[in-house]
XYZ file of C-alpha atoms in Angstrom:
764
model
C 37.695 97.728 110.608
C 39.349 97.279 107.602
C 37.486 94.918 104.570
C 37.849 91.891 103.201
C 38.821 92.735 100.244
C 41.344 95.685 100.135
C 42.813 97.128 96.507
C 42.347 99.324 93.441
C 41.706 95.834 91.398
C 41.330 91.752 90.878
C 43.647 89.626 89.078
C 41.466 86.590 87.595
C 43.484 83.173 86.974
C 42.054 81.162 84.001
C 43.051 77.584 83.678
C 46.741 76.733 84.398
C 48.457 79.133 81.895
C 47.678 82.475 84.989
C 46.729 84.450 82.351
C 45.645 88.013 84.354
C 43.579 90.692 83.385
C 42.079 93.502 86.021
C 39.067 93.635 86.748
C 37.583 96.456 88.664
C 36.231 96.417 92.475
C 33.577 97.931 93.749
C 32.901 99.211 97.520
C 30.049 97.801 98.493
C 28.401 97.280 102.080
C 31.918 98.381 104.010
C 33.018 95.628 101.783
C 35.122 95.311 98.282
C 33.248 92.792 96.200
C 33.911 91.516 92.149
C 31.246 93.527 90.079
C 31.090 91.740 86.752
C 32.915 88.554 86.835
C 31.639 85.061 85.620
C 30.477 81.643 87.830
C 33.358 79.923 88.368
C 33.968 76.976 87.247
C 36.790 74.569 88.639
C 39.217 76.361 86.581
C 38.847 78.986 87.130
C 40.688 81.473 90.808
C 39.971 85.108 91.984
C 43.430 87.044 92.925
C 43.544 89.876 94.519
C 46.255 92.149 95.631
C 45.556 91.856 98.887
C 42.973 89.085 99.577
C 42.876 86.471 96.806
C 39.214 85.428 97.141
C 37.165 83.105 94.625
C 34.278 84.604 93.376
C 30.405 83.653 93.970
C 27.503 82.461 92.046
C 24.485 84.131 93.661
C 22.253 81.056 92.252
C 24.595 78.010 94.081
C 22.319 78.873 97.739
C 23.871 77.381 101.224
C 22.527 78.776 104.235
C 19.668 81.391 105.434
C 21.144 82.066 108.181
C 24.634 80.741 110.239
C 25.558 81.411 113.952
C 29.042 82.375 114.870
C 29.784 80.636 117.304
C 33.559 82.784 118.008
C 34.367 86.362 118.810
C 36.601 88.868 118.120
C 38.844 88.821 114.540
C 37.544 84.915 113.559
C 33.848 85.619 114.039
C 34.593 89.649 111.913
C 36.239 87.610 109.043
C 33.305 84.634 108.694
C 30.944 87.535 109.558
C 32.063 89.411 106.289
C 31.998 86.315 104.127
C 28.776 85.362 104.940
C 27.831 89.037 104.089
C 29.184 89.106 100.139
C 27.305 85.266 100.352
C 24.124 86.970 100.940
C 23.501 85.656 104.251
C 22.456 86.658 107.812
C 23.944 85.803 110.588
C 23.624 85.372 114.156
C 26.384 86.778 116.850
C 26.881 85.536 119.788
C 28.968 87.786 122.771
C 29.502 87.281 126.264
C 28.315 90.403 128.602
C 31.519 92.413 128.191
C 31.429 91.417 125.359
C 27.712 93.144 123.874
C 29.538 96.286 122.516
C 32.458 94.202 120.492
C 32.689 94.635 116.685
C 31.195 91.254 116.371
C 27.925 92.234 117.737
C 28.056 95.180 115.649
C 28.728 93.499 112.386
C 26.209 90.527 112.369
C 22.410 90.791 111.414
C 21.253 89.893 115.526
C 23.149 88.746 118.386
C 22.703 86.900 121.433
C 24.378 87.151 124.841
C 25.062 83.691 126.081
C 26.453 84.624 129.499
C 29.304 86.422 131.446
C 33.408 86.426 130.621
C 34.737 83.625 131.926
C 34.721 81.062 128.665
C 33.379 78.447 130.596
C 29.838 80.356 131.129
C 29.744 81.839 127.746
C 32.385 80.935 124.843
C 31.999 76.903 125.736
C 28.302 77.182 127.583
C 27.270 74.585 124.471
C 23.545 74.415 126.805
C 23.685 78.548 125.737
C 24.326 78.476 122.314
C 22.025 75.766 120.675
C 19.263 77.683 123.412
C 21.106 80.972 120.731
C 20.796 78.336 117.708
C 16.961 78.052 118.959
C 15.695 81.304 119.344
C 17.457 82.917 116.303
C 16.575 80.065 113.706
C 19.682 79.407 112.544
C 20.594 76.662 109.839
C 24.375 76.566 110.628
C 26.584 77.232 112.929
C 30.276 77.930 111.784
C 32.966 77.583 114.896
C 35.497 79.746 114.291
C 38.605 78.277 115.597
C 39.385 77.728 119.078
C 36.880 77.518 121.508
C 34.224 74.721 120.581
C 35.283 74.561 116.733
C 37.375 70.351 117.718
C 34.652 69.988 120.400
C 32.573 66.398 119.260
C 30.425 67.092 121.641
C 29.309 70.057 120.102
C 28.465 68.925 116.743
C 26.313 66.168 117.815
C 24.443 68.439 119.957
C 23.937 70.534 116.698
C 23.681 67.492 114.754
C 20.736 66.501 117.178
C 19.438 69.328 116.463
C 19.242 69.288 112.595
C 21.675 72.332 112.743
C 24.494 71.837 109.979
C 27.691 72.108 111.803
C 30.510 73.988 109.385
C 33.470 72.146 109.501
C 34.357 67.914 109.659
C 32.605 65.521 110.685
C 32.068 63.965 114.178
C 33.821 60.915 112.979
C 37.210 63.648 111.653
C 37.517 65.465 114.878
C 37.871 62.766 117.034
C 39.908 61.391 114.437
C 41.951 64.077 114.324
C 41.153 66.481 117.045
C 42.810 63.803 119.180
C 46.940 63.897 119.064
C 47.018 59.812 120.368
C 44.593 58.644 117.500
C 45.456 61.006 114.798
C 49.179 59.807 115.203
C 47.919 56.609 115.220
C 45.660 57.430 111.401
C 48.159 59.123 110.736
C 50.599 55.600 110.659
C 48.245 53.847 109.057
C 48.376 56.118 106.155
C 52.000 55.971 105.452
C 52.333 59.615 106.794
C 55.195 60.417 108.385
C 55.697 60.652 112.411
C 57.240 61.562 115.231
C 59.080 58.498 117.014
C 57.121 59.025 121.423
C 54.241 57.130 123.695
C 51.077 56.654 121.219
C 49.516 56.400 124.948
C 47.826 58.390 127.473
C 50.473 59.371 130.049
C 49.068 58.533 133.111
C 50.303 60.880 136.041
C 53.687 62.799 136.368
C 56.052 59.055 137.234
C 55.116 57.196 134.458
C 55.778 61.151 132.018
C 59.482 60.519 133.694
C 59.409 56.844 132.836
C 58.141 57.408 129.218
C 60.716 60.061 128.662
C 63.111 58.116 129.844
C 62.854 55.935 127.462
C 61.983 57.669 124.377
C 65.705 59.840 125.298
C 65.590 63.410 126.374
C 64.558 66.489 125.562
C 60.812 65.821 124.755
C 57.536 67.336 124.637
C 54.615 67.143 126.668
C 51.527 68.389 125.258
C 47.778 68.041 124.715
C 46.018 65.113 123.376
C 43.220 67.658 122.535
C 45.212 70.769 122.365
C 46.278 72.951 119.684
C 48.020 77.310 119.904
C 50.189 75.763 122.228
C 47.980 75.779 125.017
C 48.928 72.606 126.974
C 52.594 72.081 125.526
C 55.877 71.619 127.489
C 59.614 70.726 126.833
C 61.070 68.821 128.869
C 65.046 68.153 129.131
C 65.503 66.470 132.350
C 63.010 64.491 134.565
C 62.146 67.442 137.524
C 61.157 70.207 134.041
C 58.893 66.544 133.463
C 57.587 66.391 136.416
C 56.342 70.598 135.735
C 55.472 69.966 132.608
C 53.193 67.714 133.383
C 51.540 69.513 135.699
C 51.201 72.745 133.933
C 50.492 70.976 130.917
C 47.415 68.947 132.085
C 46.166 71.798 133.774
C 46.324 74.716 131.047
C 45.085 71.591 128.601
C 41.883 70.997 131.842
C 41.322 75.121 131.778
C 41.141 75.415 127.787
C 39.905 72.164 126.029
C 37.837 70.244 129.129
C 40.303 67.548 128.328
C 43.866 66.704 130.293
C 45.170 64.373 128.220
C 48.511 64.269 127.865
C 51.219 62.359 125.133
C 54.538 62.363 125.318
C 57.173 62.554 121.940
C 60.696 63.366 121.151
C 61.619 66.809 120.392
C 62.896 67.725 117.752
C 65.343 70.256 117.730
C 65.476 73.523 116.158
C 62.793 72.023 113.348
C 61.288 74.155 110.772
C 57.288 74.352 111.534
C 55.296 73.780 107.920
C 52.372 72.712 107.466
C 49.644 72.301 104.852
C 45.942 73.131 104.665
C 44.018 70.446 103.088
C 40.490 71.004 101.919
C 38.094 68.136 101.158
C 34.598 67.625 100.319
C 31.264 64.509 100.818
C 32.060 63.356 98.091
C 35.599 62.585 98.430
C 37.544 64.955 96.626
C 40.357 66.151 99.148
C 43.186 69.031 97.776
C 46.235 70.314 99.370
C 46.405 74.357 98.873
C 49.867 74.587 99.562
C 51.791 75.455 102.535
C 52.606 77.958 104.903
C 55.685 78.396 107.259
C 54.906 78.807 111.190
C 58.839 78.768 112.273
C 58.834 82.052 114.338
C 57.076 80.900 117.867
C 57.383 82.337 121.376
C 56.290 79.585 123.755
C 55.068 77.421 120.830
C 52.313 79.932 119.973
C 52.924 81.335 116.162
C 53.997 85.223 115.813
C 54.693 85.595 111.802
C 53.893 82.432 109.079
C 54.137 83.204 105.681
C 53.472 81.065 102.396
C 54.742 79.494 100.858
C 57.917 78.227 102.420
C 61.436 79.865 101.059
C 62.342 76.370 102.438
C 60.480 73.956 100.657
C 61.430 72.392 97.352
C 58.427 71.461 94.660
C 59.525 67.391 95.112
C 59.363 67.912 99.236
C 56.196 70.385 98.928
C 54.547 67.409 96.169
C 55.128 64.549 98.962
C 53.977 67.246 102.486
C 50.493 67.646 100.161
C 50.341 64.217 99.241
C 50.538 62.755 102.461
C 48.361 65.445 103.948
C 45.491 64.232 101.682
C 45.763 61.118 101.938
C 45.425 61.967 105.665
C 42.702 63.539 104.990
C 40.930 60.806 102.890
C 41.678 58.053 105.152
C 39.163 60.055 107.725
C 36.552 61.089 104.786
C 37.427 64.572 106.052
C 35.444 67.361 104.323
C 36.036 70.958 105.530
C 38.877 73.134 105.909
C 42.055 71.543 107.583
C 45.671 71.687 108.348
C 48.625 69.144 108.594
C 51.110 70.722 110.361
C 54.946 68.570 110.011
C 58.387 69.292 111.758
C 60.799 69.403 109.545
C 64.717 68.803 109.664
C 67.739 70.355 108.100
C 67.440 67.157 105.460
C 63.756 68.171 104.532
C 62.494 64.989 106.708
C 59.163 65.931 107.522
C 57.451 64.393 110.139
C 53.499 64.306 111.195
C 52.515 67.125 114.049
C 49.223 66.848 114.365
C 46.130 68.069 111.991
C 43.711 70.836 113.724
C 40.149 70.146 111.994
C 38.942 74.087 111.696
C 39.852 76.725 110.144
C 44.121 78.365 111.410
C 44.685 81.455 112.806
C 46.903 81.952 109.553
C 44.784 80.674 106.696
C 44.524 84.359 105.326
C 48.535 83.900 103.636
C 47.143 80.746 101.940
C 44.181 82.962 100.643
C 46.511 85.513 99.074
C 48.699 82.974 97.169
C 46.131 80.622 95.679
C 42.815 82.404 95.201
C 40.281 80.787 97.778
C 38.104 81.744 100.443
C 38.150 78.987 103.093
C 34.827 80.442 105.021
C 33.101 80.076 101.733
C 34.748 77.116 100.710
C 33.982 75.329 104.044
C 30.356 77.338 104.064
C 29.615 75.307 100.330
C 31.045 71.983 101.581
C 28.861 72.416 104.721
C 26.079 72.712 102.263
C 27.248 69.347 100.569
C 28.774 71.066 97.312
C 31.796 69.317 95.600
C 34.409 71.097 95.331
C 34.757 73.631 91.902
C 38.555 73.219 91.740
C 41.384 70.315 90.594
C 44.355 70.093 92.432
C 45.961 70.846 88.758
C 44.376 74.205 89.651
C 46.317 74.670 92.557
C 49.280 77.417 91.863
C 51.280 79.630 94.054
C 50.860 83.170 93.168
C 53.219 85.860 94.557
C 53.830 85.865 98.574
C 51.955 86.367 102.124
C 53.218 87.525 105.050
C 50.815 86.967 108.596
C 52.095 88.975 111.826
C 50.450 87.897 114.760
C 49.621 91.735 116.217
C 49.153 90.927 120.129
C 48.960 93.307 123.103
C 51.977 91.927 124.832
C 55.726 93.366 126.323
C 57.789 92.070 123.869
C 60.720 92.576 126.479
C 59.333 89.872 128.609
C 59.335 86.503 127.879
C 59.468 87.839 124.148
C 54.946 88.221 124.917
C 53.498 88.540 128.383
C 49.771 89.780 127.855
C 49.039 93.644 128.344
C 45.259 95.171 128.848
C 43.629 98.131 128.424
C 41.808 100.143 126.389
C 42.455 101.178 122.611
C 42.569 105.319 123.272
C 43.192 105.516 119.808
C 43.321 102.693 116.243
C 44.728 103.046 113.608
C 45.114 100.299 110.754
C 47.694 100.576 107.516
C 44.805 99.163 105.196
C 45.768 102.409 103.252
C 48.946 100.887 101.800
C 48.296 98.682 99.216
C 48.656 95.044 99.234
C 47.741 95.149 102.817
C 45.210 93.314 104.705
C 44.097 93.568 108.470
C 41.682 90.821 110.577
C 40.546 92.590 113.679
C 37.825 92.839 115.835
C 38.456 96.058 117.365
C 37.550 99.383 117.727
C 38.645 102.868 118.873
C 37.903 102.129 122.837
C 37.934 97.788 122.545
C 38.768 96.223 125.983
C 41.290 93.733 126.128
C 40.953 91.737 128.969
C 42.366 88.820 130.800
C 39.340 87.134 129.871
C 40.203 85.706 126.451
C 43.811 86.201 123.803
C 45.571 89.355 124.029
C 45.251 89.152 120.080
C 44.605 92.587 118.472
C 44.833 91.424 114.798
C 45.967 89.766 112.108
C 48.617 91.497 109.857
C 48.966 90.212 106.022
C 50.536 91.789 103.412
C 50.546 90.079 100.270
C 53.200 91.177 96.863
C 54.648 89.932 94.073
C 57.384 87.777 96.042
C 58.844 87.750 98.793
C 61.123 91.005 99.537
C 58.143 92.624 97.877
C 55.821 91.483 101.035
C 58.095 91.616 103.871
C 58.872 95.469 102.827
C 55.550 96.115 102.528
C 54.750 94.344 106.442
C 57.558 96.204 107.574
C 55.712 99.623 105.874
C 52.485 98.197 107.523
C 53.741 98.418 111.123
C 55.521 101.513 111.178
C 52.043 102.913 110.065
C 49.896 101.031 112.591
C 48.498 103.287 115.394
C 47.593 100.807 118.732
C 47.066 103.267 121.390
C 46.171 102.080 125.109
C 47.608 99.116 125.367
C 51.513 97.500 125.335
C 51.980 96.028 121.883
C 54.652 93.026 119.885
C 54.560 95.944 116.576
C 58.575 96.353 118.028
C 58.926 92.858 117.865
C 57.482 91.888 114.623
C 59.611 94.181 112.816
C 62.553 93.392 113.812
C 62.170 89.859 113.416
C 60.867 90.873 109.420
C 64.158 92.620 108.698
C 65.954 90.206 110.710
C 68.748 89.040 108.319
C 68.606 85.562 109.503
C 64.734 85.854 108.585
C 65.154 87.616 105.740
C 67.571 84.966 103.962
C 65.326 81.747 105.481
C 67.145 80.495 107.432
C 65.084 80.221 110.246
C 63.203 77.369 113.483
C 61.271 77.316 115.672
C 64.024 78.412 118.501
C 64.610 81.615 115.891
C 63.789 83.670 119.163
C 65.725 82.591 121.649
C 68.704 82.086 119.245
C 68.904 85.912 118.250
C 67.834 87.202 121.435
C 69.598 84.780 123.844
C 69.335 87.807 126.765
C 65.997 88.564 125.817
C 64.275 91.837 123.310
C 65.738 94.235 123.900
C 64.079 96.478 121.222
C 65.802 97.602 117.916
C 69.358 99.074 118.245
C 70.249 102.281 117.146
C 72.930 102.766 114.485
C 74.928 105.708 115.225
C 73.151 107.683 112.273
C 69.955 106.327 113.512
C 70.860 107.843 116.604
C 70.981 111.212 114.794
C 67.962 110.917 112.493
C 66.264 110.113 115.891
C 67.815 112.971 117.855
C 66.839 115.569 114.812
C 63.441 114.230 114.781
C 63.126 114.841 118.895
C 64.875 118.374 118.126
C 62.482 119.231 115.442
C 59.433 117.953 117.718
C 60.377 119.770 120.242
C 61.231 123.308 118.150
C 57.965 122.154 116.260
C 55.657 122.451 119.744
C 57.634 125.894 120.561
C 56.909 127.953 117.320
C 52.963 126.496 117.675
C 53.070 128.214 121.157
C 54.414 131.179 119.804
C 51.891 131.094 117.332
C 49.715 130.886 119.521
C 50.431 133.390 121.825
C 50.789 135.610 118.990
C 46.832 134.940 118.557
C 45.511 138.808 117.531
C 42.151 137.807 118.626
C 43.293 137.160 122.580
C 41.409 139.529 124.886
C 44.669 139.600 126.834
C 47.460 141.306 125.675
C 50.417 139.109 125.679
C 54.540 140.258 125.564
C 55.862 138.341 122.120
C 58.352 136.802 123.020
C 62.091 137.079 122.031
C 63.096 133.791 121.744
C 66.972 134.263 119.844
C 67.583 130.452 120.966
C 67.001 127.556 122.685
C 69.477 125.968 125.068
C 68.768 122.096 125.176
C 69.643 118.832 126.842
C 68.871 115.288 125.499
C 69.184 112.478 127.377
C 68.520 109.021 125.095
C 70.116 105.374 126.391
C 71.567 107.718 130.043
C 73.963 109.232 127.376
C 73.588 113.068 127.450
C 73.694 115.653 124.590
C 73.814 119.479 125.137
C 71.881 120.907 122.557
C 72.175 124.616 121.376
C 69.044 126.078 119.084
C 69.689 129.408 117.818
C 68.095 131.935 115.566
C 69.641 133.355 112.951
C 66.918 134.891 110.981
C 64.392 132.341 109.259
C 67.462 129.772 110.379
C 67.350 127.871 113.358
C 70.695 126.365 113.891
C 71.328 123.326 116.914
C 74.023 121.406 117.384
C 73.978 118.468 120.294
C 77.376 117.245 122.100
C 78.115 114.288 124.152
C 77.674 115.296 128.005
C 82.056 114.548 128.183
C 82.414 116.966 124.804
C 83.488 120.688 125.544
C 81.013 122.802 123.758
C 83.342 124.860 122.112
C 84.703 121.562 120.389
C 81.240 120.116 119.254
C 81.255 117.901 116.010
C 78.182 118.403 114.929
C 75.438 121.076 113.591
C 71.629 120.302 113.647
C 69.987 123.432 111.341
C 66.367 123.685 111.903
C 64.038 125.968 109.064
C 60.411 126.560 110.100
C 58.011 126.970 107.616
C 56.281 130.319 107.272
C 53.019 128.865 107.153
C 50.694 128.951 110.197
C 50.982 124.735 110.634
C 53.047 123.578 112.787
C 55.977 122.064 110.056
C 59.326 122.528 110.268
C 62.474 121.796 108.026
C 65.288 120.078 109.878
C 68.651 119.623 108.438
C 71.455 117.755 110.066
C 75.278 118.051 109.570
C 77.655 115.368 110.924
C 81.255 117.180 110.146
C 83.136 114.182 112.031
C 82.892 112.000 108.925
C 82.118 114.978 106.379
C 78.913 113.692 106.289
C 75.909 115.708 105.779
C 72.179 114.048 107.106
C 68.871 115.760 105.785
C 66.204 115.324 107.897
C 62.546 116.521 106.586
C 58.979 116.633 108.075
C 56.223 118.343 108.418
C 55.512 117.923 111.923
C 51.854 118.267 112.949
C 52.198 117.694 116.029
C 47.901 116.276 116.154
C 48.671 113.478 113.913
C 49.219 110.167 115.099
C 51.987 110.035 112.398
C 54.395 111.443 111.290
C 55.864 111.133 108.461
C 60.384 112.212 107.642
C 62.464 112.034 105.050
C 65.678 111.245 106.289
C 67.972 111.668 102.625
C 65.872 110.382 100.725
C 64.340 107.278 102.926
C 61.090 107.810 104.135
C 60.877 107.562 107.983
C 57.082 106.875 109.527
C 57.320 107.710 113.273
C 54.619 108.262 115.795
C 55.254 110.822 119.142
C 53.577 108.807 121.812
C 53.402 111.208 123.920
C 55.460 114.526 125.466
C 55.302 115.708 128.925
C 55.524 118.863 130.518
C 58.757 117.860 132.660
C 60.610 116.937 129.471
C 59.795 113.346 128.739
C 59.132 112.227 125.124
C 58.585 109.042 123.619
C 58.794 108.523 120.277
C 58.683 105.557 118.147
C 61.322 105.280 115.327
C 61.732 102.366 113.367
C 59.040 100.472 115.223
C 61.351 100.567 118.775
C 59.679 103.073 121.679
C 62.814 105.574 122.464
C 62.776 107.101 125.544
C 64.352 110.844 124.795
C 64.518 113.394 127.779
C 64.310 116.757 126.842
C 64.833 119.918 129.329
C 65.938 123.279 128.220
C 69.508 123.685 130.403
C 67.984 125.935 132.757
C 65.853 123.283 133.743
C 68.964 120.624 133.230
C 70.865 122.582 135.488
C 68.136 122.721 138.543
C 67.187 118.611 137.455
C 70.435 118.214 139.225
C 69.421 119.364 142.803
C 65.994 117.066 142.353
C 66.074 113.573 144.239
C 65.539 110.768 142.420
C 62.914 107.640 143.127
C 64.945 105.079 144.869
C 65.357 101.817 142.998
C 63.395 99.214 144.870
C 64.908 95.458 145.740
C 63.434 93.785 143.811
C 65.251 90.538 144.742
C 62.979 90.496 148.185
C 59.823 91.120 146.194
C 57.602 88.836 143.792
C 55.360 91.226 141.588
C 53.256 90.543 139.259
C 55.262 90.384 135.623
C 50.972 90.630 134.062
C 47.552 90.307 134.617
C 45.579 87.256 135.732
C 44.111 85.852 137.702
C 46.327 83.458 141.184
C 45.828 79.645 140.661
C 47.848 78.682 143.320
C 50.081 79.616 146.235
C 52.928 77.661 147.270
C 54.192 79.147 150.692
C 53.142 81.221 153.690
C 54.604 83.994 156.186
C 58.014 82.335 157.519
C 59.015 79.560 154.963
C 62.162 79.503 153.720
C 62.261 79.331 150.419
C 65.311 78.827 147.889
C 66.432 81.251 144.660
C 64.815 80.117 141.597
C 61.473 78.015 143.766
C 58.062 78.546 143.006
C 55.773 80.609 145.071
C 52.998 81.154 142.527
C 51.568 79.980 139.484
C 49.614 83.635 137.580
C 47.027 82.297 134.768
C 46.638 84.480 131.609
C 44.801 83.885 128.841
C 44.885 80.343 129.310
C 48.582 80.154 129.898
C 49.980 79.142 133.006
C 52.754 81.220 134.559
C 55.518 80.096 137.423
C 56.457 82.616 139.015
C 59.459 82.191 141.115
C 61.531 83.352 144.153
C 64.190 85.692 143.298
C 66.830 84.684 145.702
C 67.501 82.112 149.727
C 65.296 83.600 152.234
C 62.092 83.447 154.794
C 58.646 84.643 153.386
C 58.013 88.047 154.999
C 54.367 88.453 154.055
C 51.891 86.737 151.348
C 49.570 89.249 149.403
C 47.609 86.564 147.387
C 45.168 84.421 147.376
C 43.964 81.372 144.631
C 41.528 83.443 142.818
C 42.850 86.876 143.164
C 42.982 88.686 140.312
C 45.925 90.598 139.693
C 47.400 93.309 137.208
C 50.644 94.095 136.214
C 52.793 94.917 138.907
C 50.769 93.812 142.420
C 53.131 92.857 144.647
C 52.645 88.793 145.489
C 54.748 88.605 147.954
C 57.725 89.613 150.141
C 60.579 88.292 151.788
C 62.755 89.511 154.344
């Protein structure tokens, strides 16, 4: 687990002048805390290199004990601030979460039911009973689950327990997209054209969509986080969208009401953080750019936005505050806007809770939003004025998910984290997570692994730190989306700030394919793969040369290695010969005769006992030389390689006796097949596995639960026709036929739990 405050020093910003001076940080109780920091007035903020956080006044009493009605990383996040403030915490958990990190971090823990969220984290009766049992004085709901549920807030009020969030009126008004839109209009906030009432059925949805004009956005009235949202471009998509959105809304929020509004094509998604108290004060804490999305769910966020100028920023902030004041908002909340290319902005929705991406705001403003929420809930006034809220540096957040980015930019993956190592040793890096080695990513909850945040003095530094952090992140046991995240942040369009909510589909119209290697990068990878092979051979030889061996072993006299390396269906024949202390390796494409090989790779083994190899690649075609140097510790999950003065961090994920090697290089995992020349020749006689006719079968592309099956044996289906619906992590996905045919057999039924690759339906 990463500590909440990371770095060697903190910067204290006093007043508007922005003067800074260092303050030492001490490690205490597994947290980074400030020592000798004075009490803070409204004009004092604290800024650290990787998380900006206000100091805590120990004389300011709030609560003795807080129950955190959530799980995972956000529960850990809240618990950390509570510990900093000297507040005891109570964790709730389902039976499958009994060993979770947030449970171990809390002072007390109570099981509230079995794995399904409806029976545990959404079980208000069980949570209220846990409050009574532990004597908690307040509840922090985090985000999701019951965080925007007015009935839960009412239950707490009836028990004389403080809900750390806005009052029920604000939750009702702002949590409901229909009511909030009407209130926004009355508060003179720019709104999107659309239907202001509740859509009753699919027929009415089609009628309303026709009146508004396609495309339209269908979304859950009580929703958030991309759940229950669909874009429709015609009547058929409107009917399907109404069905799926209402089902997802009922599953995620217990409220299937929908609304329809005009879909603004190619917009930016920019949101404004607001903070209000119970004394009529409200601030806007600058904006967050959240335009990189897939399926209406955010993937990469940053603060501030490269797109906004100071005038537009102020106008958006003032409208956000006007809306907050219209409902006497008291807590942290977020007003979301869609912004077009001309910087016209339109109110989208207000989230009456802490946002997933709140850390980037903390980094550039110096506020601990959880701490501010707790203070406000206790009745204290805000400590800052609008003039105190500046922008210091730049922060970027990547949402690291257990997902396969090669399937629709991210379909869920499940499994156990066999190895897990966060890059918190790097400067300017913060990781908010709720997992550890051995943790399970299950089908019951969101597949988020962590939120990876980097902070820098400017955007360029923050992005470079993010690139390094992604390369240094070790995640084994589940498929993850690091390859996609890394490609996004280095993409030329993203670096220039030329982004919108369709960025992923625009940049990758045929789907994400991973990093596309240049010729030089390909040569680097071949050098790395060859070096790994030789390093493993050297280690094996050193083991055989062990003088203490009880069994006499004939010392191998390996003069050279003749290898065959396959990468992306291209085969490179490699000859590694031993000449004194130097191993030379030449490789060439199979189409090229050996005697006309154009490239030469020298591999020089270290004289030490550690498996260290220095490699130098000479490419004679263009008379350039590529130097690759590294210490190859095969037991380490991370391997540092220097390529012509540029440091690369790679991961060797697997090496098999059959020659398969998986290397994570530039964020993408490449499968390399390395065999000796003899093994490669014999491998030609091995029968290959026949390719499966995927057009005649339907397999589950992800783990999940079958919600509905639309066919039975003997039915005739058309290509693209819906076969079944699978729900994974609260998102419903329609599975369709790959060709026109007759259903031969059905291998699933509604309610079944399926794994990735499970056979669902066969066609004749």
